[in-house]
Tab-separated table of C-alpha atoms in Angstrom:
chain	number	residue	atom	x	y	z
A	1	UNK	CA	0.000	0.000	0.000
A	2	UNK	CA	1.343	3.296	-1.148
A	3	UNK	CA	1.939	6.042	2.075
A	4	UNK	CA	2.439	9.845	1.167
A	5	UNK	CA	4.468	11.443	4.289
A	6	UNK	CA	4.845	15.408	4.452
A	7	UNK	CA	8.143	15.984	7.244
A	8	UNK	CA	8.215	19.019	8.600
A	9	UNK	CA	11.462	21.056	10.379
A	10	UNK	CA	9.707	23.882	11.944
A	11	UNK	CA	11.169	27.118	12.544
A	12	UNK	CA	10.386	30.592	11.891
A	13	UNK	CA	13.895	31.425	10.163
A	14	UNK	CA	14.035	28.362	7.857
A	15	UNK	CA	11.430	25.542	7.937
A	16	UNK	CA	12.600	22.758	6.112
A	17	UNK	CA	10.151	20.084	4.034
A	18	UNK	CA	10.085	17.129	2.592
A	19	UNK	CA	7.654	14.498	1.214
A	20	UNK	CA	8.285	10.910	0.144
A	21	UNK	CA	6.189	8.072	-1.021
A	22	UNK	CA	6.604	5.001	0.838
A	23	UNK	CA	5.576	1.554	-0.875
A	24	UNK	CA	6.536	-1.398	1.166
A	25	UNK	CA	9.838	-1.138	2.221
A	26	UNK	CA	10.714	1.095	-1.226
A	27	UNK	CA	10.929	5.082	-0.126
A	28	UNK	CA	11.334	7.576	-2.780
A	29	UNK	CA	11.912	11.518	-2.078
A	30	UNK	CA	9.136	13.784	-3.797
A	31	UNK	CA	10.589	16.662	-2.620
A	32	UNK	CA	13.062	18.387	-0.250
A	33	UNK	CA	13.640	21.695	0.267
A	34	UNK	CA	13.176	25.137	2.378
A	35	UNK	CA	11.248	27.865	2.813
A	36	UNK	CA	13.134	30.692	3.774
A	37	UNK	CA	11.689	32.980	6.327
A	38	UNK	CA	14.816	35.592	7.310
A	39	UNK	CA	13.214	38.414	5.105
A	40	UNK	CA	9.260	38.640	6.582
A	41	UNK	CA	10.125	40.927	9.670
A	42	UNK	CA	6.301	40.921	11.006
A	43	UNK	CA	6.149	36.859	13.055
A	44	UNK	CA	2.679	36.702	12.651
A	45	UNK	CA	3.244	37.192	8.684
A	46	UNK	CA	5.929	34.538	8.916
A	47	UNK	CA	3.360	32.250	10.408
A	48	UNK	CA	0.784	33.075	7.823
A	49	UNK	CA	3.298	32.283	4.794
A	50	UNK	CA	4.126	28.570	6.326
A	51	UNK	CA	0.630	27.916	6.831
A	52	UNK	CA	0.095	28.850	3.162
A	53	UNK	CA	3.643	27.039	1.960
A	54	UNK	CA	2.003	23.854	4.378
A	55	UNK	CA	-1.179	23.967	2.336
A	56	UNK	CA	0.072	24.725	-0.884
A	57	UNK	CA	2.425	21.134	-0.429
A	58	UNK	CA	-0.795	19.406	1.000
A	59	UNK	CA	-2.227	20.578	-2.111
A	60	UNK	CA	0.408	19.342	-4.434
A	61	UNK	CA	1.353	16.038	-3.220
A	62	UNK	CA	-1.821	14.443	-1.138
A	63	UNK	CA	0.141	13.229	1.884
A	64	UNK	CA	-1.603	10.514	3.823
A	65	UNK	CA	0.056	12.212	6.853
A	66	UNK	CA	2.305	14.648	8.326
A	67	UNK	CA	4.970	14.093	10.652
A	68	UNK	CA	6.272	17.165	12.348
A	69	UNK	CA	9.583	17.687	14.459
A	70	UNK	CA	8.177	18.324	18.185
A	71	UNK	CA	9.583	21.848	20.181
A	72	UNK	CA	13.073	21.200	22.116
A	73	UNK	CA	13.425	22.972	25.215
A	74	UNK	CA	15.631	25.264	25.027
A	75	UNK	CA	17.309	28.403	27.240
A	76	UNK	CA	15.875	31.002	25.464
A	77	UNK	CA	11.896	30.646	26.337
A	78	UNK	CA	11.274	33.365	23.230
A	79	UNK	CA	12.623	31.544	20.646
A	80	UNK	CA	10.804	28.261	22.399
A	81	UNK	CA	7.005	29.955	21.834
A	82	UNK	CA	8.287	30.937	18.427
A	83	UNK	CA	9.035	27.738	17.263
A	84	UNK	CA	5.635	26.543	18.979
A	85	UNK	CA	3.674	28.752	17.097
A	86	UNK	CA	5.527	27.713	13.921
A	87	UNK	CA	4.788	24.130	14.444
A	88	UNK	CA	1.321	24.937	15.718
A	89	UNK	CA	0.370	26.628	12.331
A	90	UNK	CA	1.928	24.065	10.047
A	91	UNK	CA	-0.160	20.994	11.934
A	92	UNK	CA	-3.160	23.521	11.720
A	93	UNK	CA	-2.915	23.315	7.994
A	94	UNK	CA	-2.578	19.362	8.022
A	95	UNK	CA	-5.469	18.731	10.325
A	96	UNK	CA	-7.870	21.906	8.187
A	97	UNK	CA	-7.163	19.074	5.028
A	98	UNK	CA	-7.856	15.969	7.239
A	99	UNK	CA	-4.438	15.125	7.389
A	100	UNK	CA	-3.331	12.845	10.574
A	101	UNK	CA	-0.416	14.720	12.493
A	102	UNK	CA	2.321	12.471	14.627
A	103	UNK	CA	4.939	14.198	16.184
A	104	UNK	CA	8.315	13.056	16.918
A	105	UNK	CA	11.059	14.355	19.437
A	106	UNK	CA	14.440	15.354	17.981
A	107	UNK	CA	15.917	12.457	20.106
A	108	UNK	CA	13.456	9.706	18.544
A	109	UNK	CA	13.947	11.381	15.083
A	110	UNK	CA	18.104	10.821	15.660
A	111	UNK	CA	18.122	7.736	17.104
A	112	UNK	CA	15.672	6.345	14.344
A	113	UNK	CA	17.657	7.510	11.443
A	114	UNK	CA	20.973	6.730	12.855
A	115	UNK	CA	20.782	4.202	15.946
A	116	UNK	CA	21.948	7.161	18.140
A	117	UNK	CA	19.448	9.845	19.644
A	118	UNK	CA	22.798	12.451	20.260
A	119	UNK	CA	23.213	12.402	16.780
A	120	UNK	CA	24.320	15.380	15.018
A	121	UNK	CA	22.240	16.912	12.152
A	122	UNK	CA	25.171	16.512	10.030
A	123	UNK	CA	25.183	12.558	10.639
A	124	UNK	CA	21.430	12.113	10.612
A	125	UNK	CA	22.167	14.026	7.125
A	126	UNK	CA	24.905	11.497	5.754
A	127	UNK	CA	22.695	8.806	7.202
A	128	UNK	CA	19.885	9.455	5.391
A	129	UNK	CA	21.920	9.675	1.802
A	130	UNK	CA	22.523	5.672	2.608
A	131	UNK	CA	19.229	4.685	3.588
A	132	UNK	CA	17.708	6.455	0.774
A	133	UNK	CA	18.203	7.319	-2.596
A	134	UNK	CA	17.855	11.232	-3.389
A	135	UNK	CA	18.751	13.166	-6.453
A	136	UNK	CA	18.638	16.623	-5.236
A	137	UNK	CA	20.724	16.778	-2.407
A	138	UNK	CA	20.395	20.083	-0.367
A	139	UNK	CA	22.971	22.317	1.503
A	140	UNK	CA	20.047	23.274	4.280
A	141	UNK	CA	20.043	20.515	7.290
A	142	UNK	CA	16.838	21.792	7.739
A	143	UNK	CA	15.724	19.891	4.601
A	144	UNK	CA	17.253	16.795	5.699
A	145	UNK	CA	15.339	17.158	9.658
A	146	UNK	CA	12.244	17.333	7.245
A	147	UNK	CA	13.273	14.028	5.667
A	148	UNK	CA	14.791	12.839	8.880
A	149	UNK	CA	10.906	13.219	10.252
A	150	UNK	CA	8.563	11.716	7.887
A	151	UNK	CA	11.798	8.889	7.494
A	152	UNK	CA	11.288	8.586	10.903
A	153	UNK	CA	7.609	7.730	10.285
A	154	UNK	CA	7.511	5.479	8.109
A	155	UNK	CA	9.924	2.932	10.179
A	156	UNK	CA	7.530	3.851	13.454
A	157	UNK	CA	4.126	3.040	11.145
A	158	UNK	CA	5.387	0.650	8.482
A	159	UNK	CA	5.315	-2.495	9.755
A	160	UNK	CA	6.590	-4.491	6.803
A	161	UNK	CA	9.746	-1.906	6.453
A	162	UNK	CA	12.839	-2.352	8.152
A	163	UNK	CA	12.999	-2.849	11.846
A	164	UNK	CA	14.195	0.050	14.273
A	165	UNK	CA	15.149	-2.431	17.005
A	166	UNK	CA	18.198	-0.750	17.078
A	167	UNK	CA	20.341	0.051	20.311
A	168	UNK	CA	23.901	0.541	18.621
A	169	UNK	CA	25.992	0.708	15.034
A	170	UNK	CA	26.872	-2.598	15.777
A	171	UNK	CA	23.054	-3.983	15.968
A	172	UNK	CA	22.501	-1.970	12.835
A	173	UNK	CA	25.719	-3.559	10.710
A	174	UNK	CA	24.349	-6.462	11.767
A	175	UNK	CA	20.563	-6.333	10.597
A	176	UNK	CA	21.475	-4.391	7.706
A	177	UNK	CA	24.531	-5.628	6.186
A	178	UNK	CA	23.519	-4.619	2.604
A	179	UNK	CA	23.286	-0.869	3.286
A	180	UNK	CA	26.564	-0.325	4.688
A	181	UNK	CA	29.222	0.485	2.079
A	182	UNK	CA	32.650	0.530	2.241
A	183	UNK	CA	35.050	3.460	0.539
């Protein structure tokens, strides 16, 4: 059965998006990219233009669901309710198109991808480039969170897909012996 995942990297500077098409254990990359934010000055017109960007890909691509990169807590409590209210509007648009939102925790997200929830985006990144097969590579880590989310999904709700019983690199090498490559 053929799954259509939106990912979602909230933020108010740079959100970063992604969609893929899951069929069985095959997972193909729609599209990855970012929408840049750093220009709007006025927040609330930041959080109008992802709403629209989150409806216009809704539009576009039919995703069966979204998956959405949960708040962190941070230090700076400001930046926290920002990225809140970024999040907040982005699962608004899902859920005003009937779209099921799951959201994951930047730990779960890491330690999905890459067996380790300390993970830096930079390794989720190269992580992802073996575990799937993407032409348009991006610059923006943002991009890859996105992909790192709805990834994410589809190993938590695909039950036919490969297993995310793992606890260490080792346990990984071991279950997936075919994915690791050698340079």
């Amino acid at each position: 059965m053929e799954k259509i995942i939106l990912g979602i990297d909230p933020g108010t500077s740079i959100m970063g998006f992604s969609v893929i098409k899951a069929q069985g254990k095959t997972v193909n990359v729609l599209i990855l990219d970012v929408l840049k934010l750093e220009k709007i000055d006025s927040h609330p017109l930041k959080l109008k233009k992802i709403f629209e960007t989150t409806l216009r890909i809704i539009e576009q691509y039919h995703p069966d669901s979204l998956a959405i990169e949960a708040p962190f807590f941070g230090k700076n409590v400001q930046s926290m309710l920002k990225l809140g209210r970024a999040q907040g509007v982005a699962m608004a648009a899902a859920l005003y198109k009937n779209i099921e939102v799951f959201e994951y925790s930047p730990r779960k997200i890491k330690q999905s991808i890459t067996g380790k929830g300390a993970a830096s985006k930079e390794q989720v990144a190269a992580m992802l480039t073996n575990l799937i097969s993407f032409s348009n590579p991006t610059d923006f880590l943002d991009a890859t969170d996105a992909l790192a989310v709805a990834y994410c999904h589809f190993l938590q709700r695909n039950t036919t897909g490969p297993t995310t019983e793992y606890n260490s690199w080792a346990n990984f090498i071991l279950k997936n012996p075919a994915r690791i490559t050698k340079k």
